[in-house]
Amino acid sequence: MTLLRRYRGAVVGILALVIFGLLPLVSLHIPWVLPGTVDVVNSTGTLEVLALCFMFAGVALGYDLMFGFTGLLSLGPVLYFAAGAYVFDIAVTRWSWPLVPALALTAGVAVVLALILGAVALRVDGIAFAMVTLAFAQAFFFLIENNPHNLTGGDTGLALSDLRLPSLLSGAVSNTRNLYWIAFAFLVVTFAVVWLVTESVTGHIFVAIRENERRLDVLGIRPFRFKLLSFVLSSLIAAGGGVVYVLVIGTAVPSAVAATTVTISILIMVVLGGAGTRWGAVVGAMAYVYLQQFLVKVSGEPSFTTMPAILRVPLSQPQFLLGAIFVLFVLFVPGGLAGLIGRLGAKRDTTLPQPRRGIASMVKGLKK
Amino acid sequence: MSALIVITFSGLALGAIYFLAASGLSLIYGLMDILNFAHGLFMTLGAYAGWAVASHFPASFGAPALLVLAVVASILGGAAAAGLTEVLLIRPLYGRPVSQILVTIGLDLAAVGLLMGGFGSSALQIPVPLWLLEATHIGSVNLPNANFLALAAGVVVLLALEWFLRRTRYGIIIRAGVENREMVSALGIDVGRAFTVVFVIGGAMAGLAGLLYSVVFSGDLITPAQGDSLLIFAFIVVVIGGLGSIRGSAVAALVVGLVQDYTSFYIGGHPGWAEIGNLSVVLLLAFVLEWRPRGLFGSVL
């Protein structure tokens, strides 16, 4: 029993791996709760939503590495997400590059962008860092809207041409299953990377930066390069998410890929799940994306449209409901879902470590 | 030459609106360390309050009276929204600065969603007097009357704010709190009340900014998301001016307004450069931060 408790995380992880890995092969019928229009688990609509869930879970996890573990409140992760989506899309669609060189170019651009912009933004701390990263991301949004050399397609976006992609990746409906597995693999790889990093010495330095940067300085460790490393890693993961997004959705549109709303969503996912806990970001992101898609579906149902306006108007706006849930979480559930479960567990079992504190005092550079 | 004057004038008017939005943000940050994402919402709600009054009062009031009512409504609407936000959402989270930022993000998201549900995402039109759409001839140049309105509002608010911060008890408490909050609390002064005052003032200015932006720069149209796009520029102004500094906000707002207008007029006309106005503002921010990480007038960071 104690053995099971000790490896509980690993057991849950392996179970999730098997269940979600085999899900596309099962045509189980579940009424109502699925986000797709057909109530079958491996229907195209549901698989696509789940693929989005995995993709955002990976991106949120990468963001958590920087925000939750290193204490850097960046408001610009969308820049690297958009860079991943657009560089890959442009390489494949406009320049007809094959898959592997396009991926290599995307990774290279993401790393260089993150190194340069990260180095500039990390000159300041706390709120100023948040604002500078926000401004850079907004500048990138304007750049994409501007449609330089007719590369990005401006407002209307750029649909991914699958002529040069391997046929099992093309956007055909029959390939949704493959795209699902790619998104899932992205999440699994991201989780492995984040796990390795956070368990390593580097990861411990990240946490030390969050807790007390001056002390590191005194110990002779320069925090700057570790902050930059955390920033670049997180950005690279976001760019990977952008590539998966374009593959799954088949197009990149600035309002969906590059707008500040994406940053806000990622931040909300991490906080809902519980910052600095790894699986919290994953669960938060999956719950957020699933709920968003599910609420859109519910608001179109006939029983819904006949409701009185005072109920129908708020309930038909996923943005309102998600925002309200988020406000309630910030007010009443400081540690997010992870903190909540940690606290419930702690009541039952006093041998478990106490739940982590809320994110209140986590971000560096804030006056107390 | 006359084009230069017109562009300068409109850049200054834009700067005046940025100042209205940014000075409240800067005060709130300086006193409370809150990056207030709901400021965009206060701007939007101000514009909607103005619209609600101007389009529901009988037209027999006359267009000028309706405009005045709309301005008053926007100020009151923004102030009320901000006051409620502070008391209901910020106050329970004192001592948790990150949670305070997050709660304003959630509020903004939820309320904008609600506005979209209630009014639709398409634009609403505010009725304005005809003279506001015309221009005044001074010498050989035509200066839009709406720009005069924005500039006048900016100057009046700047003077009122300076007077309030220097001559009233609360103003002095707020200035002292921006310098050193612990010291003010240690002297037995209720800083919590000053927090609410700062939010109400910031909200009032934001509400006015939201209405004026619609009237002066977006053809009398209002949309649920308009405040959020203004907010980014307000943030940039605050950082360039120096967090917590009113004069910094005023100077930075004018600089940002002018840079944005000049670049988009002189360069933005060329094909492929349409967004240069917005981009150059961000470049300006990066440049200022490299040169002066605390902003032009910043001391508290």
XYZ file of C-alpha atoms in Angstrom:
669
model
C 0.000 0.000 0.000
C 2.788 2.419 0.887
C 4.580 1.316 -2.264
C 1.505 2.170 -4.319
C 1.259 5.517 -2.574
C 4.893 6.233 -3.267
C 4.585 5.519 -6.959
C 1.093 6.961 -7.245
C 2.302 9.651 -9.652
C 4.007 7.145 -11.915
C 0.963 4.832 -11.876
C -1.427 7.646 -12.782
C 0.984 8.805 -15.492
C 1.283 5.366 -17.085
C -2.485 4.852 -16.901
C -3.064 8.225 -18.597
C -0.452 7.340 -21.220
C -2.180 4.037 -22.046
C -5.745 5.400 -21.960
C -5.112 8.506 -24.051
C -2.699 6.661 -26.329
C -5.284 3.981 -27.209
C -8.310 6.286 -27.195
C -8.496 6.816 -30.993
C -8.885 3.056 -31.458
C -11.955 2.813 -29.213
C -15.360 3.813 -30.563
C -17.051 4.107 -27.211
C -20.394 5.914 -27.124
C -20.667 8.491 -24.329
C -23.705 10.769 -24.359
C -23.537 14.558 -23.938
C -20.137 15.205 -22.315
C -18.034 15.023 -25.482
C -17.220 18.305 -27.228
C -17.721 16.932 -30.766
C -21.105 16.812 -32.506
C -21.089 12.991 -32.513
C -21.221 11.278 -29.105
C -18.425 8.828 -29.940
C -15.020 9.045 -28.267
C -12.968 8.621 -31.421
C -15.092 10.838 -33.653
C -13.142 13.437 -35.634
C -14.498 16.393 -33.658
C -13.643 14.950 -30.256
C -10.182 13.812 -31.336
C -9.443 17.268 -32.702
C -10.463 18.927 -29.435
C -8.366 16.460 -27.456
C -5.407 17.151 -29.748
C -5.811 20.865 -28.955
C -5.981 19.976 -25.251
C -2.654 18.095 -25.462
C -1.029 20.853 -27.500
C -2.024 23.569 -25.020
C -1.102 21.310 -22.097
C 2.438 21.106 -23.494
C 2.622 24.866 -24.037
C 1.241 25.557 -20.550
C 3.787 23.170 -19.068
C 6.578 24.998 -20.868
C 5.206 28.286 -19.589
C 5.063 26.866 -16.072
C 8.788 26.095 -16.292
C 9.395 29.846 -16.623
C 6.516 31.203 -14.510
C 5.923 28.589 -11.832
C 9.450 27.247 -11.415
C 11.661 30.246 -12.213
C 9.245 32.961 -11.058
C 9.371 34.973 -14.296
C 5.960 36.466 -15.081
C 6.245 36.765 -18.856
C 3.226 38.043 -20.731
C 4.698 37.157 -24.093
C 4.617 33.371 -24.596
C 2.263 33.915 -27.534
C 5.142 35.463 -29.492
C 6.986 32.135 -29.645
C 3.784 30.172 -30.185
C 3.007 32.419 -33.159
C 6.611 32.264 -34.365
C 6.456 28.459 -34.339
C 3.145 28.393 -36.177
C 4.070 31.013 -38.790
C 7.697 30.067 -39.504
C 6.694 26.446 -40.028
C 3.647 27.442 -42.081
C 5.652 29.863 -44.255
C 8.489 27.384 -44.813
C 6.100 24.626 -45.864
C 3.473 26.669 -47.708
C 5.328 29.615 -49.260
C 8.746 28.044 -49.805
C 7.640 24.401 -50.232
C 10.248 23.093 -47.795
C 10.018 19.453 -46.706
C 9.059 18.616 -43.131
C 12.441 18.181 -41.446
C 14.188 21.346 -42.720
C 11.018 23.322 -41.909
C 11.073 21.993 -38.349
C 14.785 22.765 -38.006
C 14.278 26.316 -39.273
C 11.364 26.824 -36.867
C 13.398 25.648 -33.888
C 16.357 27.804 -34.931
C 14.264 30.936 -35.354
C 12.500 30.347 -32.025
C 15.783 29.933 -30.135
C 17.412 32.999 -31.728
C 14.312 35.147 -31.138
C 14.076 33.994 -27.517
C 17.787 34.619 -26.915
C 17.670 38.170 -28.270
C 14.301 39.295 -26.895
C 14.829 37.429 -23.633
C 18.190 39.097 -23.076
C 16.623 42.532 -23.607
C 13.540 41.844 -21.469
C 15.525 40.286 -18.611
C 17.288 43.595 -18.057
C 14.255 44.486 -15.988
C 12.396 42.602 -13.277
C 8.910 41.896 -12.024
C 6.138 44.013 -13.503
C 8.397 45.812 -15.972
C 9.492 42.416 -17.345
C 5.843 41.462 -17.722
C 5.071 44.661 -19.600
C 8.113 44.452 -21.889
C 7.363 40.866 -22.885
C 3.741 41.913 -23.466
C 4.871 44.769 -25.705
C 7.221 42.532 -27.730
C 4.442 40.017 -28.269
C 2.126 42.802 -29.384
C 4.793 44.077 -31.800
C 5.043 40.591 -33.281
C 1.263 40.558 -33.695
C 1.439 43.857 -35.586
C 4.266 42.469 -37.716
C 2.171 39.462 -38.706
C -0.872 41.652 -39.434
C 1.385 43.861 -41.557
C 1.977 40.924 -43.915
C 5.647 41.656 -44.793
C 6.551 40.557 -48.375
C 3.151 38.882 -48.486
C 4.471 36.072 -46.275
C 1.919 35.854 -43.470
C -1.310 36.593 -45.304
C -2.138 39.415 -42.881
C -5.576 39.381 -41.283
C -6.874 36.395 -43.199
C -3.996 34.195 -42.133
C -2.108 31.497 -43.995
C -3.580 28.052 -44.630
C -1.063 25.224 -44.396
C -0.390 23.593 -47.744
C 0.163 19.875 -47.218
C 1.669 19.182 -50.660
C 5.164 18.705 -49.275
C 4.180 17.034 -46.012
C 4.201 13.249 -45.574
C 0.751 12.001 -46.575
C -0.067 10.711 -43.097
C 0.147 14.301 -41.833
C -2.041 15.989 -44.417
C -5.193 17.634 -43.158
C -7.501 14.913 -44.482
C -10.228 13.856 -42.025
C -8.906 10.290 -42.000
C -5.664 11.644 -40.555
C -7.176 13.226 -37.449
C -6.036 10.160 -35.555
C -2.400 10.745 -36.594
C -2.615 14.411 -35.668
C -4.054 13.384 -32.303
C -1.070 11.123 -31.710
C 1.357 13.844 -32.765
C -0.194 16.294 -30.305
C -0.099 13.623 -27.609
C 3.532 12.834 -28.374
C 4.331 16.554 -28.145
C 2.822 16.628 -24.660
C 4.628 13.460 -23.545
C 7.999 14.703 -24.831
C 7.443 18.122 -23.262
C 6.541 16.515 -19.954
C 9.673 14.370 -20.074
C 11.857 17.391 -20.854
C 10.293 19.525 -18.123
C 10.554 16.642 -15.670
C 14.243 16.110 -16.465
C 15.014 19.821 -16.257
C 13.141 20.445 -13.009
C 14.759 17.413 -11.350
C 18.256 18.476 -12.470
C 20.675 20.911 -10.848
C 19.631 23.519 -13.395
C 16.019 23.103 -12.314
C 16.980 23.585 -8.698
C 18.753 26.795 -9.660
C 15.551 27.907 -11.402
C 13.628 27.425 -8.170
C 16.396 29.143 -6.227
C 16.076 32.156 -8.547
C 12.376 32.262 -7.775
C 12.990 32.045 -4.054
C 15.987 34.308 -3.538
C 18.027 35.607 -6.417
C 20.479 37.645 -4.358
C 21.530 34.569 -2.449
C 22.508 32.881 -5.702
C 24.587 35.903 -6.596
C 26.374 35.608 -3.276
C 26.997 31.908 -3.914
C 28.779 32.863 -7.134
C 26.099 31.636 -9.523
C 25.034 34.180 -12.125
C 21.234 34.100 -12.225
C 21.002 35.860 -15.603
C 22.032 32.927 -17.806
C 19.742 30.563 -15.948
C 16.841 32.956 -16.310
C 17.641 33.222 -20.009
C 17.887 29.433 -20.280
C 14.498 29.028 -18.637
C 13.059 31.672 -20.978
C 14.537 30.035 -24.102
C 13.441 26.511 -23.136
C 9.934 27.702 -22.426
C 9.856 29.610 -25.712
C 11.091 26.626 -27.693
C 8.296 24.505 -26.217
C 5.773 27.223 -27.120
C 7.105 27.232 -30.697
C 6.703 23.453 -30.821
C 3.103 23.960 -29.714
C 2.648 26.435 -32.561
C 3.815 23.824 -35.086
C 1.399 21.244 -33.656
C -1.383 23.847 -33.759
C -0.872 24.529 -37.473
C -0.781 20.801 -38.223
C -4.000 20.135 -36.279
C -6.015 23.219 -37.296
C -4.520 23.556 -40.780
C -4.220 27.336 -40.763
C -2.624 30.197 -38.825
C -4.730 33.339 -38.248
C -3.273 36.245 -36.223
C -6.331 36.669 -33.980
C -6.177 32.990 -32.937
C -2.418 32.405 -32.919
C -0.684 35.700 -32.155
C -3.095 37.823 -30.083
C -2.588 38.594 -26.386
C -5.679 36.509 -25.623
C -3.536 33.404 -26.209
C -1.065 34.544 -23.542
C -3.930 35.186 -21.142
C -5.332 31.706 -21.830
C -1.959 30.057 -21.161
C -1.555 32.005 -17.919
C -5.069 31.028 -16.819
C -4.437 27.350 -17.605
C -1.313 27.309 -15.424
C -2.951 29.162 -12.540
C -6.129 27.039 -12.669
C -4.054 23.887 -12.494
C -1.563 25.163 -9.926
C 1.707 26.858 -10.862
C 5.018 25.155 -10.206
C 3.657 21.609 -9.985
C 4.156 20.177 -13.536
C 0.968 18.121 -13.741
C -1.084 21.095 -12.520
C -0.374 22.958 -15.766
C -1.297 19.867 -17.787
C -4.601 19.318 -15.999
C -5.410 23.038 -16.013
C -4.812 23.335 -19.746
C -6.819 20.238 -20.611
C -9.724 21.363 -18.432
C -9.624 24.884 -19.904
C -9.560 23.881 -23.574
C -12.101 21.110 -23.096
C -14.463 23.404 -21.208
C -14.084 26.141 -23.812
C -15.026 23.818 -26.688
C -17.737 22.096 -24.693
C -19.370 25.393 -23.685
C -19.458 26.507 -27.323
C -21.272 23.292 -28.198
C -23.743 23.575 -25.302
C -24.631 27.193 -26.046
C -25.922 26.126 -29.468
C -28.334 23.502 -28.149
C -32.079 24.042 -28.618
C -32.982 23.797 -24.917
C -30.508 26.591 -24.421
C -31.746 29.113 -26.962
C -35.213 29.161 -25.339
C -33.866 30.270 -21.938
C -34.677 33.784 -20.716
C -32.098 36.312 -21.886
C -30.763 37.058 -18.418
C -29.547 33.462 -18.123
C -28.844 32.789 -21.766
C -26.567 35.782 -22.436
C -23.976 35.039 -19.753
C -24.173 31.269 -20.126
C -23.694 31.398 -23.883
C -20.371 33.249 -23.526
C -17.557 30.786 -22.802
C -15.279 33.775 -22.267
C -17.505 35.047 -19.456
C -17.781 31.655 -17.778
C -14.061 30.910 -17.992
C -13.195 34.389 -16.723
C -15.617 34.026 -13.819
C -14.300 30.572 -12.911
C -10.784 31.978 -13.014
C -11.690 34.892 -10.711
C -13.265 32.456 -8.241
C -10.161 30.262 -8.342
C -7.832 33.197 -7.709
C -9.998 34.347 -4.791
C -10.765 31.030 -3.143
C -8.403 28.333 -4.466
C -4.950 29.935 -4.363
C -2.922 26.836 -5.233
C -5.156 25.867 -8.166
C -6.389 22.326 -8.724
C -3.034 20.933 -7.604
C -3.213 22.839 -4.323
C -6.812 21.750 -3.812
C -6.005 18.081 -4.324
C -2.859 18.435 -2.240
C -4.892 19.848 0.629
C -7.574 17.146 0.389
C -4.824 14.528 0.330
C -3.074 16.108 3.288
C -6.226 15.800 5.381
C -6.454 12.089 4.725
C -2.788 11.330 4.912
C -0.462 13.365 7.072
C 2.673 11.711 5.687
C 2.275 13.555 2.376
C 4.200 16.787 1.979
C 2.134 19.836 2.758
C 0.575 21.586 -0.237
C 2.635 24.224 -1.914
C 1.842 27.778 -1.072
C -0.114 29.904 -3.515
C 1.575 31.879 -6.244
C 1.112 35.026 -4.204
C 4.717 35.475 -3.246
C 6.231 33.622 -6.126
C 7.019 36.218 -8.755
C 10.328 37.932 -8.389
C 10.914 41.617 -8.233
C 7.621 42.631 -6.662
C 7.722 45.033 -3.745
C 6.283 43.416 -0.686
C 3.984 72.116 -43.679
C 0.288 72.229 -42.946
C 0.254 68.422 -43.016
C 2.972 68.418 -40.368
C 0.897 70.704 -38.148
C -2.232 68.585 -38.553
C -0.317 65.382 -37.796
C 1.384 66.946 -34.789
C -1.954 68.143 -33.491
C -3.596 64.761 -33.868
C -0.555 63.070 -32.292
C -0.864 65.357 -29.287
C -4.589 64.571 -29.016
C -3.801 60.853 -29.115
C -1.165 61.479 -26.461
C -3.753 63.244 -24.291
C -5.950 60.138 -24.373
C -2.981 57.887 -23.633
C -2.237 60.124 -20.674
C -5.791 59.741 -19.315
C -5.461 55.956 -19.541
C -1.858 55.687 -18.370
C -1.776 58.073 -15.414
C -4.336 56.015 -13.496
C -2.447 52.818 -14.267
C 0.764 54.428 -13.131
C -0.714 55.660 -9.836
C -2.283 52.272 -9.140
C 1.010 50.556 -9.844
C 3.028 53.057 -7.859
C 0.850 52.751 -4.789
C -0.289 49.139 -4.904
C 2.098 47.233 -7.232
C -0.849 46.103 -9.304
C -0.579 45.790 -13.039
C -4.247 46.538 -13.565
C -5.483 44.577 -16.564
C -9.029 45.665 -15.794
C -8.074 49.211 -16.810
C -8.997 48.357 -20.394
C -12.360 47.208 -19.092
C -12.875 50.515 -17.252
C -12.229 52.329 -20.535
C -14.709 50.143 -22.366
C -17.341 50.480 -19.637
C -16.890 54.264 -19.659
C -17.550 54.314 -23.388
C -20.620 52.093 -22.984
C -21.953 54.223 -20.124
C -21.562 57.294 -22.328
C -23.290 55.541 -25.185
C -26.146 54.349 -22.964
C -26.835 57.876 -21.725
C -26.391 59.649 -25.054
C -28.618 57.257 -26.958
C -31.365 56.800 -24.356
C -31.991 60.373 -23.268
C -34.453 62.153 -25.587
C -32.826 63.884 -28.551
C -34.739 67.045 -27.619
C -31.975 67.694 -25.056
C -29.838 68.770 -27.978
C -26.624 67.150 -29.119
C -24.207 69.278 -27.032
C -26.072 68.544 -23.805
C -26.112 64.849 -24.662
C -22.355 64.916 -25.211
C -21.825 66.531 -21.823
C -24.084 63.917 -20.236
C -22.160 61.171 -22.014
C -18.847 62.538 -20.723
C -20.211 62.681 -17.166
C -21.631 59.173 -17.509
C -18.310 57.807 -18.780
C -16.455 59.309 -15.841
C -18.979 58.021 -13.315
C -19.209 54.629 -15.023
C -15.450 54.141 -15.020
C -15.162 55.327 -11.417
C -17.974 53.063 -10.201
C -16.571 50.017 -11.999
C -13.109 50.667 -10.587
C -14.363 51.297 -7.054
C -16.381 48.083 -7.055
C -13.415 46.168 -8.451
C -11.150 47.431 -5.717
C -13.553 46.715 -2.866
C -14.869 43.353 -4.073
C -11.884 41.762 -5.814
C -8.649 43.550 -4.936
C -9.220 44.106 -1.228
C -9.586 40.406 -0.320
C -6.212 39.832 -1.967
C -4.080 42.471 -0.217
C -0.553 41.209 0.279
C -0.806 38.875 -2.726
C 0.296 41.053 -5.657
C 0.332 38.310 -8.285
C -3.160 37.178 -7.371
C -4.314 40.781 -7.658
C -2.955 40.972 -11.199
C -4.562 37.648 -12.064
C -7.928 38.662 -10.688
C -7.968 41.779 -12.882
C -7.147 39.596 -15.896
C -10.057 37.277 -15.085
C -12.415 40.188 -14.496
C -11.492 41.764 -17.819
C -12.062 38.484 -19.632
C -15.394 37.801 -17.955
C -16.802 41.317 -18.326
C -15.759 41.697 -21.970
C -17.412 38.320 -22.619
C -20.556 39.590 -20.947
C -20.535 42.788 -23.034
C -20.166 40.706 -26.182
C -23.099 38.571 -25.095
C -25.242 41.577 -24.246
C -24.414 44.018 -27.048
C -22.891 41.757 -29.705
C -19.340 42.123 -30.943
C -20.286 44.654 -33.642
C -19.822 48.362 -33.010
C -22.382 50.748 -31.483
C -22.585 54.384 -32.504
C -22.494 57.301 -30.065
C -24.536 60.309 -31.193
C -22.370 63.458 -31.197
C -22.950 67.109 -32.133
C -22.110 67.983 -35.725
C -19.448 70.530 -34.836
C -17.393 67.736 -33.344
C -17.058 66.208 -36.797
C -15.952 69.501 -38.355
C -12.616 71.289 -38.327
C -11.496 74.740 -37.291
C -9.561 76.855 -39.823
C -6.522 78.465 -38.288
C -4.506 80.220 -40.961
C -4.145 77.732 -43.772
C -4.653 74.553 -41.725
C -7.803 72.677 -40.729
C -7.635 71.276 -37.217
C -10.358 68.740 -36.282
C -12.530 69.974 -33.411
C -12.511 66.511 -31.839
C -8.755 66.817 -31.313
C -9.308 70.054 -29.371
C -11.744 68.179 -27.130
C -9.185 65.436 -26.369
C -6.385 67.929 -25.714
C -8.594 70.073 -23.458
C -9.629 66.993 -21.476
C -5.991 65.952 -21.104
C -4.877 69.369 -19.867
C -7.805 69.750 -17.443
C -7.238 66.296 -15.985
C -3.478 66.846 -15.668
C -4.017 70.112 -13.791
C -6.730 68.648 -11.573
C -4.601 65.622 -10.791
C -1.553 67.743 -9.940
C -3.720 69.902 -7.690
C -5.256 66.853 -6.032
C -1.907 65.158 -5.425
C -0.260 68.305 -4.050
C -2.992 70.136 -2.204
C -5.367 67.592 -0.672
C -4.878 65.268 2.245
C -5.557 62.140 0.209
C -3.303 63.331 -2.553
C -0.446 63.732 -0.114
C -1.124 60.309 1.409
C -1.082 58.797 -2.062
C 2.201 60.472 -2.967
C 3.725 59.368 0.305
C 2.399 55.834 -0.257
C 3.993 55.700 -3.703
C 7.326 56.634 -2.093
C 7.112 54.256 0.857
C 3.962 52.397 1.741
C 5.214 50.783 4.953
C 6.203 54.134 6.377
C 2.751 55.583 5.722
C 1.053 52.601 7.391
C 3.479 52.805 10.290
C 2.360 56.387 10.878
C -1.142 55.073 11.494
C -2.670 56.230 8.234
C -5.268 53.958 6.635
C -3.549 53.187 3.321
C -6.381 50.848 2.375
C -8.710 53.795 1.863
C -6.106 55.483 -0.318
C -6.076 52.322 -2.452
C -9.787 52.690 -3.100
C -9.388 56.398 -3.872
C -6.620 55.677 -6.376
C -8.721 53.042 -8.083
C -11.750 55.354 -8.309
C -9.676 58.202 -9.754
C -7.895 55.882 -12.178
C -11.234 54.394 -13.230
C -12.772 57.830 -13.773
C -9.905 58.877 -16.027
C -10.014 55.547 -17.839
C -13.767 55.869 -18.447
C -13.255 59.325 -19.921
C -10.374 58.030 -22.045
C -12.561 55.223 -23.388
C -15.348 57.577 -24.460
C -12.963 60.157 -25.923
C -11.059 57.533 -27.881
C -14.312 56.458 -29.521
C -15.380 60.008 -30.246
C -12.026 61.346 -31.428
C -10.286 58.435 -33.114
C -12.681 55.651 -33.969
C -15.575 57.427 -35.652
C -17.908 57.465 -32.610
C -17.961 53.662 -32.595
C -17.586 51.498 -29.501
C -16.853 47.772 -29.290
C -16.437 45.410 -26.301
C -12.722 44.884 -26.975
C -11.683 48.490 -27.650
C -10.281 49.059 -24.168
C -8.026 46.027 -24.366
C -6.275 47.293 -27.491
C -5.801 50.743 -25.908
C -4.514 49.112 -22.732
C -1.347 47.801 -24.394
C -0.368 51.337 -25.416
C -1.219 52.626 -21.967
C 1.116 50.003 -20.494
C 3.883 51.080 -22.870
C 3.368 54.729 -21.887
C 3.563 53.808 -18.202
C 6.831 51.909 -18.608
C 8.420 54.615 -20.781
C 7.331 57.349 -18.381
C 8.496 55.498 -15.307
C 6.158 53.504 -13.077
C 4.400 55.672 -10.523
C 5.216 59.043 -12.081
C 2.365 61.288 -13.298
C 4.625 63.738 -15.112
C 6.472 60.813 -16.647
C 3.146 59.488 -17.930
C 2.245 62.882 -19.375
C 5.539 63.308 -21.230
C 5.668 59.688 -22.382
C 2.049 59.818 -23.559
C 2.755 62.816 -25.798
C 5.961 61.250 -27.131
C 4.219 57.956 -27.875
C 1.246 59.702 -29.512
C 3.529 61.809 -31.714
C 5.840 58.937 -32.684
C 2.867 56.778 -33.563
C 1.235 59.472 -35.696
C 4.405 60.661 -37.450
C 5.602 57.189 -38.384
C 2.219 55.975 -39.550
C 1.693 59.133 -41.641
C 5.136 59.450 -43.201
C 6.110 55.773 -43.493
C 2.846 53.855 -43.056
C 1.548 54.979 -46.454
C 4.109 52.858 -48.294
C 2.928 49.357 -49.150
C 3.981 46.778 -46.555
C 4.465 49.364 -43.798
C 0.885 49.772 -42.619
C 1.623 48.771 -39.016
C 4.781 50.863 -38.634
C 3.052 53.300 -36.268
C 2.317 50.571 -33.738
C 5.667 48.854 -34.268
C 7.685 52.017 -33.777
C 6.063 52.539 -30.376
C 7.337 49.149 -29.234
C 10.796 49.897 -30.650
C 10.742 53.153 -28.703
C 9.962 51.170 -25.554
C 12.881 48.770 -26.159
C 15.186 51.717 -26.816
C 14.141 53.596 -23.675
C 14.564 50.481 -21.543
C 18.070 49.885 -22.882
C 18.977 53.467 -22.156
C 17.020 53.973 -18.910
C 15.577 50.767 -17.442
C 13.502 52.793 -14.960
C 11.802 54.881 -17.617
C 12.123 58.611 -18.166
C 10.988 59.788 -14.732
C 11.007 56.511 -12.843
C 12.287 56.037 -9.359
C 10.133 53.276 -7.912
C 10.857 49.986 -9.586
